[in-house]
Amino acid sequence: MADGGIVTQIPDHIRAQFSTQWGIQVQQLDAKLAGTMAVESGWTAKDFYFDDVEKIDWSEETGRHADTNPTEAELSKIRGTKRYLKVAKIFGRRDAEWLGQIGRPDSEVMTAMKAGFNRSLDDRFVAAASESKYAGPENAQTLITFPAGNVVAQDFVLSGAAANSGLTVPKLFEVERLARANDVDFDAEEFYLAIGPKQIQDMVAHVTAAGNDIYAKMLADWLNNRKSKLLGIFNVIVSNRLETISGSTTYRRCVAYTRRGFAKSPEAHTTAIDTLPGKSHSVQIAAYGDTGVVRRYDNLVYHMLCDEVL
């Protein structure tokens, strides 16, 4: 760098610090949703094929010489595909002070880049939660949609006429019922529930209106201790990245799942710093990463639609 705080060349130590510090940052990710998924260490190529075997039931042997009656094993594959992410920012050649900070742990630029990367990871989770996935024998060529039976509708009620609502206790217990019907083992696996800020307001409204109700007290317990399990069932994650569905009203697609419900690839990262002669010798800093997320087991993922306009 020349006198007067003007960047004329990029010292090697700044390049090294930027690369090193970015590597440290991405190892300390606190992405709210992506951090709750199982990591498939073997997923290094763009496409990865997961083995998928049908549910296998046993039958009773009824005689000493009874027929074996074998059935064909239904073997399949689920394909996950990586997405490639990037960020690049240009600094003027007089921004020497900012450039000198990019290798520091408390760098504003580094912090903002990390936050943006976390949001991108969570967006991939949100997309995988509802998008169709490729499955089938060999190269997984069949497009499989999300099971309609795993969705608690926005107008779900226990009894009476259906009516749109936000987050309700009956909806929460219906998610649990569907999961248990699909053999989700709540004793063996943590069950997560991703909701938006409006769903917290729904809980506050329920507690305010029905403070003596037993479930209102359970909601209040969670509101006062948000590291506890909601209704003794759900580990709650609050995120504004969840998908909204617009129609006659606006619904939030809340997602309930176990860790094994999704699989993600390990992230791979590279960084670069360059001087751009064609841009008045401004300095570009860039980072590149790739990540893949796929809905692994449909019986471990559920949707709960909540009206956000009411």
Short mmCIF file of C-alpha atoms in Angstrom, two decimals:
data_model
loop_
_atom_site.label_atom_id
_atom_site.label_comp_id
_atom_site.label_asym_id
_atom_site.label_seq_id
_atom_site.Cartn_x
_atom_site.Cartn_y
_atom_site.Cartn_z
CA MET A 1 0.00 0.00 0.00
CA ALA A 2 1.28 3.50 -0.85
CA ASP A 3 1.27 6.60 1.34
CA GLY A 4 -2.06 8.36 1.94
CA GLY A 5 -3.96 5.09 2.51
CA ILE A 6 -4.16 4.27 -1.22
CA VAL A 7 -3.94 0.61 -2.17
CA THR A 8 -1.38 -0.03 -4.90
CA GLN A 9 -0.70 -3.70 -4.22
CA ILE A 10 -2.05 -6.36 -1.89
CA PRO A 11 0.42 -7.64 0.71
CA ASP A 12 0.72 -11.40 0.91
CA HIS A 13 -0.02 -11.39 4.62
CA ILE A 14 -3.47 -9.84 4.00
CA ARG A 15 -4.27 -12.57 1.47
CA ALA A 16 -3.18 -15.23 3.95
CA GLN A 17 -5.08 -13.68 6.87
CA PHE A 18 -8.26 -13.38 4.82
CA SER A 19 -8.10 -17.01 3.71
CA THR A 20 -7.25 -18.27 7.21
CA GLN A 21 -9.88 -16.22 9.00
CA TRP A 22 -12.61 -17.20 6.53
CA GLY A 23 -11.72 -20.85 7.12
CA ILE A 24 -12.11 -20.34 10.85
CA GLN A 25 -15.42 -18.51 10.44
CA VAL A 26 -17.07 -21.22 8.35
CA GLN A 27 -16.01 -23.88 10.87
CA GLN A 28 -17.93 -21.94 13.52
CA LEU A 29 -21.17 -21.69 11.58
CA ASP A 30 -24.29 -20.89 13.53
CA ALA A 31 -26.80 -21.27 10.70
CA LYS A 32 -30.02 -21.94 12.57
CA LEU A 33 -31.54 -24.56 10.29
CA ALA A 34 -28.57 -26.02 8.42
CA GLY A 35 -26.85 -26.77 11.71
CA THR A 36 -29.49 -29.37 12.62
CA MET A 37 -28.95 -31.62 9.58
CA ALA A 38 -26.90 -34.80 9.29
CA VAL A 39 -23.65 -34.33 7.34
CA GLU A 40 -22.77 -36.93 4.68
CA SER A 41 -18.97 -36.86 4.64
CA GLY A 42 -18.79 -38.83 1.38
CA TRP A 43 -20.69 -36.18 -0.56
CA THR A 44 -17.77 -34.49 -2.30
CA ALA A 45 -18.82 -34.60 -5.98
CA LYS A 46 -21.64 -32.50 -7.40
CA ASP A 47 -24.12 -35.39 -7.28
CA PHE A 48 -24.38 -37.96 -4.51
CA TYR A 49 -26.62 -41.04 -4.50
CA PHE A 50 -28.02 -42.22 -1.17
CA ASP A 51 -29.15 -45.82 -0.80
CA ASP A 52 -32.86 -46.08 -0.04
CA VAL A 53 -34.44 -49.37 1.04
CA GLU A 54 -38.16 -49.97 1.52
CA LYS A 55 -39.61 -50.54 4.95
CA ILE A 56 -39.14 -54.26 5.74
CA ASP A 57 -41.69 -56.14 7.83
CA TRP A 58 -41.38 -59.64 9.32
CA SER A 59 -44.02 -62.37 9.29
CA GLU A 60 -44.64 -65.28 11.60
CA GLU A 61 -43.31 -68.72 10.74
CA THR A 62 -46.35 -71.02 10.99
CA GLY A 63 -44.92 -74.51 10.46
CA ARG A 64 -41.78 -76.63 10.45
CA HIS A 65 -41.68 -76.79 6.65
CA ALA A 66 -43.62 -73.66 5.76
CA ASP A 67 -42.87 -71.87 2.51
CA THR A 68 -40.36 -69.06 2.78
CA ASN A 69 -42.40 -66.80 0.46
CA PRO A 70 -39.68 -64.25 -0.29
CA THR A 71 -40.57 -60.91 -1.83
CA GLU A 72 -38.29 -58.81 -3.97
CA ALA A 73 -36.27 -56.19 -2.14
CA GLU A 74 -37.20 -52.75 -3.46
CA LEU A 75 -33.89 -50.93 -3.74
CA SER A 76 -33.69 -47.30 -4.77
CA LYS A 77 -31.46 -44.25 -4.79
CA ILE A 78 -32.03 -40.64 -3.73
CA ARG A 79 -30.00 -38.03 -5.55
CA GLY A 80 -28.60 -34.96 -3.89
CA THR A 81 -27.09 -32.17 -5.99
CA LYS A 82 -24.76 -29.46 -4.78
CA ARG A 83 -25.33 -25.76 -5.34
CA TYR A 84 -22.46 -23.35 -5.85
CA LEU A 85 -22.37 -20.13 -3.86
CA LYS A 86 -20.26 -17.02 -4.26
CA VAL A 87 -19.78 -13.52 -2.90
CA ALA A 88 -17.56 -10.76 -4.30
CA LYS A 89 -17.15 -7.19 -3.08
CA ILE A 90 -15.12 -4.35 -4.54
CA PHE A 91 -13.26 -1.79 -2.43
CA GLY A 92 -11.83 1.45 -3.76
CA ARG A 93 -8.10 1.80 -3.78
CA ARG A 94 -8.42 4.41 -0.99
CA ASP A 95 -10.17 1.95 1.34
CA ALA A 96 -6.90 0.79 2.85
CA GLU A 97 -8.27 0.84 6.41
CA TRP A 98 -11.12 -1.53 5.54
CA LEU A 99 -8.84 -3.87 3.63
CA GLY A 100 -6.44 -3.99 6.55
CA GLN A 101 -9.23 -5.33 8.76
CA ILE A 102 -10.50 -8.20 6.61
CA GLY A 103 -8.17 -10.76 8.22
CA ARG A 104 -9.26 -9.91 11.77
CA PRO A 105 -11.85 -12.01 13.65
CA ASP A 106 -13.88 -8.87 14.47
CA SER A 107 -13.86 -7.57 10.89
CA GLU A 108 -17.23 -6.09 9.93
CA VAL A 109 -16.74 -7.32 6.38
CA MET A 110 -15.95 -10.86 7.51
CA THR A 111 -18.91 -10.89 9.91
CA ALA A 112 -21.31 -9.72 7.20
CA MET A 113 -19.97 -12.33 4.75
CA LYS A 114 -20.41 -15.09 7.29
CA ALA A 115 -23.98 -14.00 8.08
CA GLY A 116 -24.81 -14.01 4.37
CA PHE A 117 -23.37 -17.49 3.96
CA ASN A 118 -25.45 -18.75 6.89
CA ARG A 119 -28.59 -17.34 5.30
CA SER A 120 -27.75 -19.12 2.06
CA LEU A 121 -27.35 -22.43 3.91
CA ASP A 122 -30.69 -21.98 5.64
CA ASP A 123 -32.32 -21.13 2.31
CA ARG A 124 -31.10 -24.45 0.90
CA PHE A 125 -32.68 -26.24 3.88
CA VAL A 126 -35.98 -24.41 3.31
CA ALA A 127 -35.97 -25.35 -0.38
CA ALA A 128 -35.17 -29.01 0.32
CA ALA A 129 -37.98 -29.20 2.87
CA SER A 130 -40.66 -28.92 0.20
CA GLU A 131 -39.15 -29.30 -3.26
CA SER A 132 -39.49 -32.48 -5.30
CA LYS A 133 -36.46 -34.77 -5.22
CA TYR A 134 -35.06 -37.31 -7.64
CA ALA A 135 -35.27 -40.94 -6.59
CA GLY A 136 -35.54 -44.38 -8.10
CA PRO A 137 -33.26 -47.24 -9.20
CA GLU A 138 -29.77 -46.64 -10.53
CA ASN A 139 -29.48 -42.93 -11.44
CA ALA A 140 -32.60 -41.73 -9.58
CA GLN A 141 -34.56 -40.35 -12.53
CA THR A 142 -38.05 -40.17 -10.97
CA LEU A 143 -39.25 -36.89 -9.49
CA ILE A 144 -40.85 -37.48 -6.07
CA THR A 145 -43.07 -34.79 -4.56
CA PHE A 146 -43.46 -34.12 -0.85
CA PRO A 147 -46.09 -36.46 0.67
CA ALA A 148 -49.45 -34.71 1.01
CA GLY A 149 -50.16 -36.86 4.07
CA ASN A 150 -47.28 -35.19 5.92
CA VAL A 151 -48.91 -31.75 5.83
CA VAL A 152 -51.05 -30.19 8.56
CA ALA A 153 -53.24 -27.74 6.65
CA GLN A 154 -53.74 -24.08 7.52
CA ASP A 155 -57.42 -24.77 8.33
CA PHE A 156 -56.87 -27.88 10.48
CA VAL A 157 -59.17 -28.21 13.50
CA LEU A 158 -59.81 -31.15 15.79
CA SER A 159 -63.57 -30.94 15.30
CA GLY A 160 -66.13 -28.73 13.64
CA ALA A 161 -65.85 -26.72 10.45
CA ALA A 162 -62.36 -26.17 9.07
CA ALA A 163 -61.07 -22.62 9.60
CA ASN A 164 -57.77 -20.93 8.85
CA SER A 165 -55.58 -20.32 11.87
CA GLY A 166 -52.04 -19.54 12.87
CA LEU A 167 -50.04 -21.81 15.14
CA THR A 168 -52.40 -23.75 17.41
CA VAL A 169 -51.95 -26.48 19.98
CA PRO A 170 -54.11 -28.92 17.96
CA LYS A 171 -51.85 -28.39 14.94
CA LEU A 172 -48.78 -29.16 17.04
CA PHE A 173 -50.29 -32.36 18.37
CA GLU A 174 -51.40 -33.33 14.87
CA VAL A 175 -47.77 -33.07 13.71
CA GLU A 176 -46.81 -35.38 16.56
CA ARG A 177 -49.60 -37.81 15.66
CA LEU A 178 -48.51 -38.00 12.01
CA ALA A 179 -44.90 -38.55 13.02
CA ARG A 180 -45.74 -41.32 15.48
CA ALA A 181 -47.95 -42.96 12.86
CA ASN A 182 -44.87 -43.07 10.62
CA ASP A 183 -42.83 -44.74 13.39
CA VAL A 184 -40.76 -41.71 14.37
CA ASP A 185 -39.03 -42.69 17.61
CA PHE A 186 -39.18 -39.64 19.88
CA ASP A 187 -37.03 -41.39 22.48
CA ALA A 188 -34.22 -42.05 20.01
CA GLU A 189 -34.29 -38.86 17.93
CA GLU A 190 -34.58 -35.16 18.66
CA PHE A 191 -37.60 -33.60 16.95
CA TYR A 192 -37.15 -30.05 15.68
CA LEU A 193 -39.78 -27.47 14.78
CA ALA A 194 -38.83 -24.47 12.65
CA ILE A 195 -41.27 -21.56 13.00
CA GLY A 196 -41.32 -17.86 12.18
CA PRO A 197 -41.65 -14.85 14.52
CA LYS A 198 -45.41 -14.62 13.85
CA GLN A 199 -45.93 -18.08 15.32
CA ILE A 200 -44.46 -16.83 18.61
CA GLN A 201 -47.07 -14.09 18.57
CA ASP A 202 -49.71 -16.79 18.08
CA MET A 203 -48.50 -18.52 21.24
CA VAL A 204 -48.48 -15.28 23.21
CA ALA A 205 -52.05 -14.57 22.05
CA HIS A 206 -53.17 -18.04 23.19
CA VAL A 207 -51.56 -17.60 26.60
CA THR A 208 -53.08 -14.13 27.01
CA ALA A 209 -56.58 -15.28 26.04
CA ALA A 210 -56.62 -18.59 27.94
CA GLY A 211 -54.12 -18.25 30.75
CA ASN A 212 -55.68 -20.98 32.90
CA ASP A 213 -55.82 -23.54 30.10
CA ILE A 214 -53.38 -26.41 30.68
CA TYR A 215 -51.82 -26.01 27.23
CA ALA A 216 -51.58 -22.25 27.67
CA LYS A 217 -49.46 -22.92 30.74
CA MET A 218 -47.25 -25.28 28.71
CA LEU A 219 -46.83 -22.63 26.01
CA ALA A 220 -46.02 -20.05 28.69
CA ASP A 221 -43.38 -22.36 30.14
CA TRP A 222 -41.65 -22.51 26.76
CA LEU A 223 -41.98 -18.76 26.18
CA ASN A 224 -40.19 -18.22 29.49
CA ASN A 225 -37.50 -20.85 28.77
CA ARG A 226 -36.96 -21.19 25.03
CA LYS A 227 -34.22 -23.77 25.37
CA SER A 228 -36.77 -26.24 26.73
CA LYS A 229 -38.96 -28.45 24.54
CA LEU A 230 -42.26 -26.99 23.39
CA LEU A 231 -45.07 -29.17 24.83
CA GLY A 232 -42.32 -31.59 25.82
CA ILE A 233 -41.96 -32.55 22.13
CA PHE A 234 -40.24 -29.97 19.93
CA ASN A 235 -36.85 -28.31 19.94
CA VAL A 236 -37.91 -24.97 18.46
CA ILE A 237 -35.90 -22.94 15.96
CA VAL A 238 -37.15 -19.46 15.08
CA SER A 239 -36.22 -18.28 11.59
CA ASN A 240 -37.58 -15.69 9.17
CA ARG A 241 -36.16 -17.68 6.24
CA LEU A 242 -39.07 -20.12 6.16
CA GLU A 243 -41.17 -20.16 3.03
CA THR A 244 -44.40 -18.16 2.78
CA ILE A 245 -47.23 -19.24 0.49
CA SER A 246 -49.46 -16.52 -0.95
CA GLY A 247 -53.03 -17.03 -2.07
CA SER A 248 -56.27 -15.79 -0.60
CA THR A 249 -54.11 -15.19 2.47
CA THR A 250 -50.46 -15.74 3.43
CA TYR A 251 -49.29 -18.95 5.08
CA ARG A 252 -45.99 -19.75 6.70
CA ARG A 253 -44.69 -23.26 6.00
CA CYS A 254 -43.33 -24.39 9.36
CA VAL A 255 -41.20 -27.53 9.24
CA ALA A 256 -40.97 -30.32 11.81
CA TYR A 257 -38.18 -32.87 11.34
CA THR A 258 -35.50 -35.00 12.89
CA ARG A 259 -31.80 -34.62 12.19
CA ARG A 260 -31.82 -37.64 9.87
CA GLY A 261 -34.65 -36.16 7.84
CA PHE A 262 -32.14 -34.12 5.86
CA ALA A 263 -28.62 -34.73 4.63
CA LYS A 264 -26.08 -32.11 3.65
CA SER A 265 -22.66 -32.15 2.10
CA PRO A 266 -19.57 -30.78 3.83
CA GLU A 267 -18.88 -27.25 2.66
CA ALA A 268 -15.84 -26.54 0.51
CA HIS A 269 -14.45 -23.02 0.32
CA THR A 270 -11.89 -20.95 -1.56
CA THR A 271 -11.04 -17.26 -1.34
CA ALA A 272 -9.41 -14.72 -3.65
CA ILE A 273 -8.21 -11.12 -3.50
CA ASP A 274 -7.41 -9.31 -6.74
CA THR A 275 -6.55 -5.85 -8.00
CA LEU A 276 -8.79 -4.78 -10.88
CA PRO A 277 -6.89 -2.50 -13.31
CA GLY A 278 -10.03 -1.93 -15.37
CA LYS A 279 -11.84 -0.63 -12.26
CA SER A 280 -9.36 2.12 -11.31
CA HIS A 281 -7.26 -0.51 -9.53
CA SER A 282 -9.99 -1.22 -7.02
CA VAL A 283 -9.58 -4.35 -4.92
CA GLN A 284 -11.98 -7.30 -5.13
CA ILE A 285 -12.34 -9.81 -2.32
CA ALA A 286 -14.27 -12.97 -3.09
CA ALA A 287 -15.23 -16.24 -1.48
CA TYR A 288 -16.67 -19.34 -3.14
CA GLY A 289 -18.38 -22.30 -1.53
CA ASP A 290 -20.52 -25.27 -2.42
CA THR A 291 -23.16 -27.04 -0.42
CA GLY A 292 -25.81 -29.66 -1.04
CA VAL A 293 -28.99 -30.39 0.92
CA VAL A 294 -31.53 -33.12 0.23
CA ARG A 295 -34.62 -34.36 2.05
CA ARG A 296 -33.39 -37.81 2.98
CA TYR A 297 -36.36 -39.55 4.63
CA ASP A 298 -39.85 -38.20 3.97
CA ASN A 299 -41.28 -39.94 7.04
CA LEU A 300 -39.03 -37.74 9.19
CA VAL A 301 -40.21 -34.39 7.75
CA TYR A 302 -43.58 -32.64 8.24
CA HIS A 303 -45.17 -29.34 7.23
CA MET A 304 -47.46 -27.23 9.38
CA LEU A 305 -49.13 -24.34 7.55
CA CYS A 306 -49.92 -21.28 9.66
CA ASP A 307 -52.00 -18.31 8.54
CA GLU A 308 -50.05 -15.08 9.09
CA VAL A 309 -52.77 -12.59 8.16
CA LEU A 310 -55.26 -13.32 10.94
#
